[in-house]
Tab-separated table of C-alpha atoms and ligand atoms in Angstrom:
chain	number	residue	atom	x	y	z
V	108	MET	CA	-0.145	-0.034	-0.258
V	109	MET	CA	1.086	3.439	-0.737
V	110	ALA	CA	2.634	5.669	2.161
V	111	LYS	CA	0.508	8.960	1.427
V	112	LEU	CA	-3.123	8.541	-0.195
V	113	PHE	CA	-3.131	10.319	-2.966
V	114	ARG	CA	-6.931	11.867	-4.721
V	115	ALA	CA	-6.982	13.034	-8.465
V	116	VAL	CA	-9.953	14.544	-10.170
V	117	ILE	CA	-9.417	13.685	-14.030
V	118	MET	CA	-11.839	16.374	-16.101
V	119	GLY	CA	-12.785	17.139	-19.417
V	120	PRO	CA	-15.850	17.233	-21.986
V	121	PRO	CA	-17.562	13.606	-23.497
V	122	GLY	CA	-15.549	11.357	-25.162
V	123	SER	CA	-12.102	13.099	-24.460
V	124	GLY	CA	-10.510	9.836	-22.948
V	125	LYS	CA	-11.151	10.115	-19.337
V	126	GLY	CA	-12.369	6.306	-18.987
V	127	THR	CA	-9.719	5.571	-21.400
V	128	ILE	CA	-6.345	7.703	-19.476
V	129	SER	CA	-8.199	6.795	-15.422
V	130	GLU	CA	-8.400	2.710	-16.792
V	131	ARG	CA	-4.522	3.560	-17.359
V	132	ILE	CA	-3.506	5.262	-14.315
V	133	ALA	CA	-5.263	2.373	-12.273
V	134	GLN	CA	-3.822	-0.201	-14.117
V	135	ARG	CA	0.261	1.195	-13.969
V	136	PHE	CA	-0.232	3.641	-10.630
V	137	GLY	CA	-2.389	1.066	-8.479
V	138	LEU	CA	-5.163	3.951	-7.505
V	139	LYS	CA	-8.959	3.222	-7.437
V	140	HIS	CA	-10.412	4.606	-10.552
V	141	LEU	CA	-14.595	5.953	-9.241
V	142	SER	CA	-16.103	6.167	-12.432
V	143	SER	CA	-19.483	8.840	-12.352
V	144	GLY	CA	-20.687	7.934	-15.447
V	145	ASP	CA	-20.596	4.717	-14.064
V	146	PHE	CA	-22.054	5.251	-10.596
V	147	LEU	CA	-25.063	6.933	-12.160
V	148	ARG	CA	-25.912	3.409	-14.378
V	149	GLU	CA	-25.426	1.453	-11.957
V	150	ASN	CA	-28.271	3.086	-9.882
V	151	ILE	CA	-30.156	3.254	-12.381
V	152	ALA	CA	-29.867	-0.551	-12.961
V	153	ALA	CA	-30.679	-0.821	-9.591
V	154	ASN	CA	-33.675	1.543	-9.623
V	155	THR	CA	-32.838	3.566	-6.763
V	156	GLU	CA	-34.606	6.626	-5.929
V	157	ALA	CA	-31.356	8.512	-7.275
V	158	GLY	CA	-31.024	6.898	-10.021
V	159	VAL	CA	-34.541	6.912	-11.383
V	160	LEU	CA	-34.031	10.657	-11.155
V	161	ALA	CA	-30.571	10.849	-13.043
V	162	LYS	CA	-32.518	8.743	-15.631
V	163	THR	CA	-34.824	11.240	-16.453
V	164	TYR	CA	-31.905	13.925	-17.176
V	165	ILE	CA	-28.969	11.738	-18.717
V	166	GLU	CA	-31.890	10.314	-21.388
V	167	ARG	CA	-32.430	13.993	-22.568
V	168	GLY	CA	-28.699	14.991	-22.640
V	169	LEU	CA	-29.136	17.168	-19.549
V	170	MET	CA	-26.398	16.916	-16.759
V	171	VAL	CA	-27.840	15.502	-13.448
V	172	PRO	CA	-28.624	18.675	-10.339
V	173	ASP	CA	-25.857	18.930	-8.203
V	174	HIS	CA	-27.714	17.733	-5.237
V	175	VAL	CA	-28.555	14.208	-7.247
V	176	MET	CA	-24.777	13.589	-7.966
V	177	THR	CA	-23.721	14.494	-4.097
V	178	ARG	CA	-25.909	12.567	-2.373
V	179	LEU	CA	-24.539	9.835	-4.757
V	180	LEU	CA	-20.917	10.305	-4.914
V	181	LEU	CA	-19.948	11.672	-1.778
V	182	PRO	CA	-21.038	9.007	0.402
V	183	ARG	CA	-18.633	6.828	-1.594
V	184	LEU	CA	-15.922	8.955	-1.545
V	185	GLU	CA	-16.207	8.853	2.533
V	186	GLU	CA	-16.106	5.042	2.857
V	187	MET	CA	-12.781	5.463	0.336
V	188	THR	CA	-10.569	6.857	3.635
V	189	CYS	CA	-8.167	4.180	2.827
V	190	HIS	CA	-7.701	4.681	-0.691
V	191	SER	CA	-5.808	6.612	-3.346
V	192	TRP	CA	-8.439	7.091	-5.666
V	193	LEU	CA	-8.796	8.741	-9.110
V	194	MET	CA	-12.635	10.406	-9.169
V	195	ASP	CA	-13.685	10.316	-13.391
V	196	GLY	CA	-16.055	12.981	-14.168
V	197	PHE	CA	-16.971	14.414	-11.256
V	198	PRO	CA	-17.096	16.703	-10.044
V	199	CYS	CA	-18.268	18.850	-13.487
V	200	THR	CA	-19.832	22.278	-11.950
V	201	LEU	CA	-18.704	24.848	-9.144
V	202	ALA	CA	-21.319	23.502	-6.286
V	203	GLN	CA	-20.085	19.581	-6.838
V	204	ALA	CA	-16.146	20.874	-6.700
V	205	LYS	CA	-17.402	23.075	-3.505
V	206	ALA	CA	-19.084	19.688	-2.007
V	207	LEU	CA	-16.024	17.618	-2.295
V	208	ASN	CA	-13.771	20.319	-1.214
V	209	SER	CA	-15.377	19.761	2.281
V	210	THR	CA	-15.030	16.320	2.266
V	211	CYS	CA	-11.634	15.859	0.828
V	212	ASP	CA	-7.747	17.601	0.004
V	213	LEU	CA	-7.499	16.237	-3.836
V	214	ASP	CA	-3.675	15.974	-5.054
V	215	LEU	CA	-3.829	17.376	-8.398
V	216	VAL	CA	-6.538	17.606	-11.369
V	217	ILE	CA	-6.091	16.465	-14.771
V	218	SER	CA	-7.968	18.219	-17.146
V	219	LEU	CA	-8.137	17.352	-20.862
V	220	ASN	CA	-8.924	19.697	-24.042
V	221	ILE	CA	-9.986	18.282	-26.632
V	222	PRO	CA	-11.174	19.230	-30.040
V	223	TYR	CA	-14.977	19.044	-31.076
V	224	GLU	CA	-14.412	17.097	-34.246
V	225	THR	CA	-12.134	14.699	-32.594
V	226	LEU	CA	-15.007	14.172	-29.951
V	227	LYS	CA	-17.945	13.655	-32.282
V	228	ASP	CA	-15.629	11.270	-34.184
V	229	ARG	CA	-14.724	8.959	-31.492
V	230	LEU	CA	-18.344	9.309	-29.242
V	231	SER	CA	-19.747	7.824	-32.945
V	232	ASP	CA	-17.744	5.065	-32.753
V	233	ARG	CA	-17.552	4.523	-28.481
V	234	TRP	CA	-19.067	1.240	-27.429
V	235	ILE	CA	-19.156	-0.042	-24.108
V	236	HIS	CA	-19.163	-3.410	-21.811
V	237	PRO	CA	-22.587	-2.247	-19.046
V	238	ALA	CA	-21.508	-4.399	-16.444
V	239	SER	CA	-17.897	-3.545	-15.628
V	240	GLY	CA	-17.923	-0.004	-18.042
V	241	ARG	CA	-14.728	-1.311	-20.160
V	242	VAL	CA	-15.133	0.590	-23.331
V	243	TYR	CA	-14.162	-0.038	-26.607
V	244	ASN	CA	-14.366	2.329	-30.055
V	245	MET	CA	-13.742	0.422	-33.517
V	246	GLY	CA	-11.150	2.065	-34.801
V	247	PHE	CA	-9.007	2.466	-31.832
V	248	ASN	CA	-9.195	0.400	-28.819
V	249	PRO	CA	-12.263	-2.328	-31.004
V	250	PRO	CA	-12.738	-5.575	-29.385
V	251	ARG	CA	-11.123	-8.992	-30.197
V	252	VAL	CA	-15.030	-10.092	-31.815
V	253	GLN	CA	-17.048	-7.366	-32.747
V	254	GLY	CA	-20.059	-6.701	-30.704
V	255	ARG	CA	-18.270	-8.393	-27.716
V	256	ASP	CA	-16.347	-7.810	-24.726
V	257	ASP	CA	-13.032	-9.314	-24.756
V	258	LEU	CA	-12.615	-10.880	-20.968
V	259	SER	CA	-17.017	-11.698	-20.387
V	260	GLY	CA	-17.771	-12.534	-24.053
V	261	GLU	CA	-21.359	-10.852	-22.875
V	262	PRO	CA	-22.704	-7.566	-25.920
V	263	LEU	CA	-21.646	-4.229	-26.145
V	264	ILE	CA	-24.215	-1.472	-26.592
V	265	GLN	CA	-23.855	2.387	-27.379
V	266	HIS	CA	-25.246	4.602	-24.522
V	267	ASP	CA	-28.050	7.352	-26.151
V	268	ASP	CA	-26.328	10.214	-24.894
V	269	ASP	CA	-23.058	10.055	-27.255
V	270	GLN	CA	-25.779	9.682	-30.639
V	271	PRO	CA	-24.695	13.694	-32.286
V	272	GLU	CA	-27.907	15.062	-31.439
V	273	ALA	CA	-27.312	15.016	-27.324
V	274	LEU	CA	-23.838	15.688	-27.057
V	275	VAL	CA	-23.994	19.154	-28.693
V	276	ALA	CA	-26.031	19.974	-26.118
V	277	ARG	CA	-23.679	17.824	-23.865
V	278	LEU	CA	-20.745	19.343	-25.601
V	279	ARG	CA	-21.784	22.980	-24.716
V	280	HIS	CA	-22.852	22.786	-21.612
V	281	TYR	CA	-19.918	21.283	-20.281
V	282	LYS	CA	-18.279	23.917	-21.607
V	283	ASP	CA	-20.408	26.364	-19.585
V	284	VAL	CA	-19.450	24.377	-16.056
V	285	ALA	CA	-16.305	23.616	-15.944
V	286	LYS	CA	-15.121	26.756	-16.576
V	287	PRO	CA	-15.714	28.446	-13.472
V	288	VAL	CA	-13.923	24.351	-12.449
V	289	ILE	CA	-11.044	24.576	-13.740
V	290	ASP	CA	-10.197	28.100	-12.747
V	291	LEU	CA	-10.804	27.492	-8.742
V	292	TYR	CA	-8.477	24.122	-9.571
V	293	LYS	CA	-5.638	26.614	-11.075
V	294	SER	CA	-5.693	29.088	-8.276
V	295	LYS	CA	-5.159	25.972	-6.202
V	296	GLY	CA	-2.053	24.963	-8.384
V	297	ILE	CA	-3.299	21.226	-8.537
V	298	LEU	CA	-4.829	21.635	-12.162
V	299	HIS	CA	-2.883	19.762	-15.482
V	300	MET	CA	-4.008	20.319	-18.568
V	301	PHE	CA	-3.635	18.688	-21.491
V	302	SER	CA	-4.354	19.406	-25.494
V	303	GLY	CA	-4.293	17.397	-28.029
V	304	THR	CA	-6.076	14.932	-30.390
V	305	GLU	CA	-4.495	10.899	-29.614
V	306	THR	CA	-4.963	9.758	-25.594
V	307	ASP	CA	-1.745	7.644	-26.947
V	308	ARG	CA	0.104	10.765	-27.259
V	309	ILE	CA	-1.691	12.368	-24.095
V	310	TRP	CA	-0.314	9.765	-22.032
V	311	PRO	CA	3.389	9.748	-21.503
V	312	TYR	CA	2.942	12.833	-20.624
V	313	ILE	CA	0.223	12.270	-17.900
V	314	ASN	CA	2.610	9.490	-17.258
V	315	SER	CA	5.473	11.233	-16.343
V	316	LEU	CA	3.674	13.709	-14.080
V	317	LEU	CA	1.962	10.921	-12.250
V	318	SER	CA	5.839	9.073	-11.542
V	319	THR	CA	6.910	12.244	-9.894
V	320	LYS	CA	4.210	11.966	-7.937
V	321	ILE	CA	3.689	8.271	-6.951
V	322	PRO	CA	5.313	5.081	-7.278
V	323	SER	CA	4.323	3.072	-9.903
V	324	ARG	CA	3.281	-0.620	-8.658
V	325	PRO	CA	6.087	-3.127	-8.626
V	326	GLU	CA	3.963	-5.695	-10.689
V	327	THR	CA	3.392	-3.220	-13.284
V	328	ASP	CA	7.002	-2.734	-13.994
V	329	THR	CA	7.790	-6.271	-14.351
V	330	GLN	CA	4.481	-7.522	-16.181
V	331	HIS	CA	4.116	-6.974	-19.885
V	332	ILE	CA	1.168	-4.155	-19.769
V	333	PRO	CA	-0.788	-3.429	-22.663
V	334	LEU	CA	0.713	-0.065	-22.558
V	335	PRO	CA	2.426	2.365	-25.640
Q	409	LIG	N1	-9.596	7.390	-32.174
Q	409	LIG	C1	-9.672	7.325	-30.770
Q	409	LIG	N2	-10.496	6.988	-29.987
Q	409	LIG	C2	-9.820	7.630	-28.676
Q	409	LIG	C3	-9.338	7.655	-28.562
Q	409	LIG	N3	-8.489	7.776	-26.533
Q	409	LIG	C4	-9.637	7.186	-26.386
Q	409	LIG	N4	-10.699	6.944	-27.785
Q	409	LIG	C5	-12.278	6.390	-27.824
Q	409	LIG	O1	-12.883	7.604	-27.980
Q	409	LIG	C6	-13.743	6.985	-26.966
Q	409	LIG	C7	-14.738	7.751	-26.328
Q	409	LIG	O2	-13.184	7.627	-24.777
Q	409	LIG	P1	-13.804	7.729	-23.641
Q	409	LIG	O3	-11.738	6.928	-22.672
Q	409	LIG	O4	-14.684	7.135	-22.906
Q	409	LIG	O5	-13.907	8.889	-23.091
Q	409	LIG	P2	-15.257	9.895	-21.937
Q	409	LIG	O6	-16.282	10.174	-21.598
Q	409	LIG	O7	-14.024	11.179	-21.629
Q	409	LIG	O8	-15.015	9.115	-20.428
Q	409	LIG	C8	-14.275	6.332	-26.072
Q	409	LIG	O9	-14.772	4.570	-27.602
Q	409	LIG	C9	-12.101	5.292	-26.699
Q	409	LIG	O10	-12.739	3.765	-26.782
Q	409	LIG	C10	-8.000	8.052	-29.003
Q	409	LIG	O11	-6.576	8.953	-29.334
Q	409	LIG	N5	-8.206	8.097	-31.132
Q	410	LIG	N1	-20.651	14.654	-12.971
Q	410	LIG	C1	-21.737	14.260	-13.781
Q	410	LIG	C2	-20.755	12.993	-14.103
Q	410	LIG	C3	-22.221	12.422	-15.495
Q	410	LIG	N2	-23.134	13.097	-15.702
Q	410	LIG	C4	-23.938	12.542	-16.592
Q	410	LIG	O1	-24.271	11.355	-17.190
Q	410	LIG	C5	-23.408	11.536	-18.180
Q	410	LIG	C6	-23.012	9.604	-18.421
Q	410	LIG	O2	-21.637	10.007	-17.566
Q	410	LIG	P1	-19.887	9.560	-18.387
Q	410	LIG	O3	-19.799	9.943	-17.489
Q	410	LIG	O4	-20.464	8.093	-18.986
Q	410	LIG	O5	-20.100	10.251	-19.983
Q	410	LIG	P2	-18.782	10.426	-20.336
Q	410	LIG	O6	-18.403	11.646	-20.387
Q	410	LIG	O7	-17.836	8.898	-20.515
Q	410	LIG	O8	-19.281	10.700	-21.684
Q	410	LIG	C7	-23.495	11.857	-18.889
Q	410	LIG	O9	-23.374	12.573	-20.034
Q	410	LIG	C8	-24.408	12.967	-17.788
Q	410	LIG	O10	-25.937	13.441	-18.248
Q	410	LIG	C9	-23.536	14.061	-14.824
Q	410	LIG	O11	-24.924	15.069	-15.039
Q	410	LIG	N3	-22.573	14.753	-14.254
């Protein structure tokens, strides 16, 4: 276990590679990857009160209100007192960032800055394994068998809110709400922004940054892992 706990957030518009990069970070540095989108989908599948409410927003390509997000996520974070974690997709508004602030001190925030055309192309090709949250892309990282998850063999699905009609509204909204959050983390001196069109070109910079802050897991140094 790491000597000091490490708490990080990864921000970026839909399709910017938060999930893909989070998985790489989790694998290399042993942080627990917490995905706000996955928490939401788990709650929707389980028909919890928050899940039923969240569904009505997600279906319309809208953000879930702050009080629903914080009620859902903060208790999960409070349970993780002994773990280092990387939170993906939360906070995405200033109110969420302030609520998170009152729960824990973040060590680092990664913000991904990816052009619109790239996001649109990626998302129209995004396929998900709902049970695990594993993400595929027909060009970038296709499944071994078309339409099937590599590990379980179960069918892959596409999210309704990845379709271009919902996407434009999601991106516009992201831009508006993320700016004050980015400014807040910038003023705290913990924001690191990465721009580009390819995850494989951004990843080495994120990897080097994190290597200066946390040791990589010993087992990943000796085993073959499929990272560039
Ligand atoms: N073509 C391409 N697709 C990528 C790249 N990085 C990630 N993707 C794919 O783009 C989609 C969005 O990535 P994801 O990690 O889910 O982004 P998130 O919405 O920010 O969590 C997924 O289908 C990924 O497999 C890349 O560099 N090139
Ligand atoms: N902090 C958050 C995170 C997700 N969400 C909602 O949950 C949906 C799915 O989240 P996600 O993290 O899988 O989205 P992507 O950025 O991966 O496309 C988003 O499109 C939002 O509708 C939200 O409202 N607030």
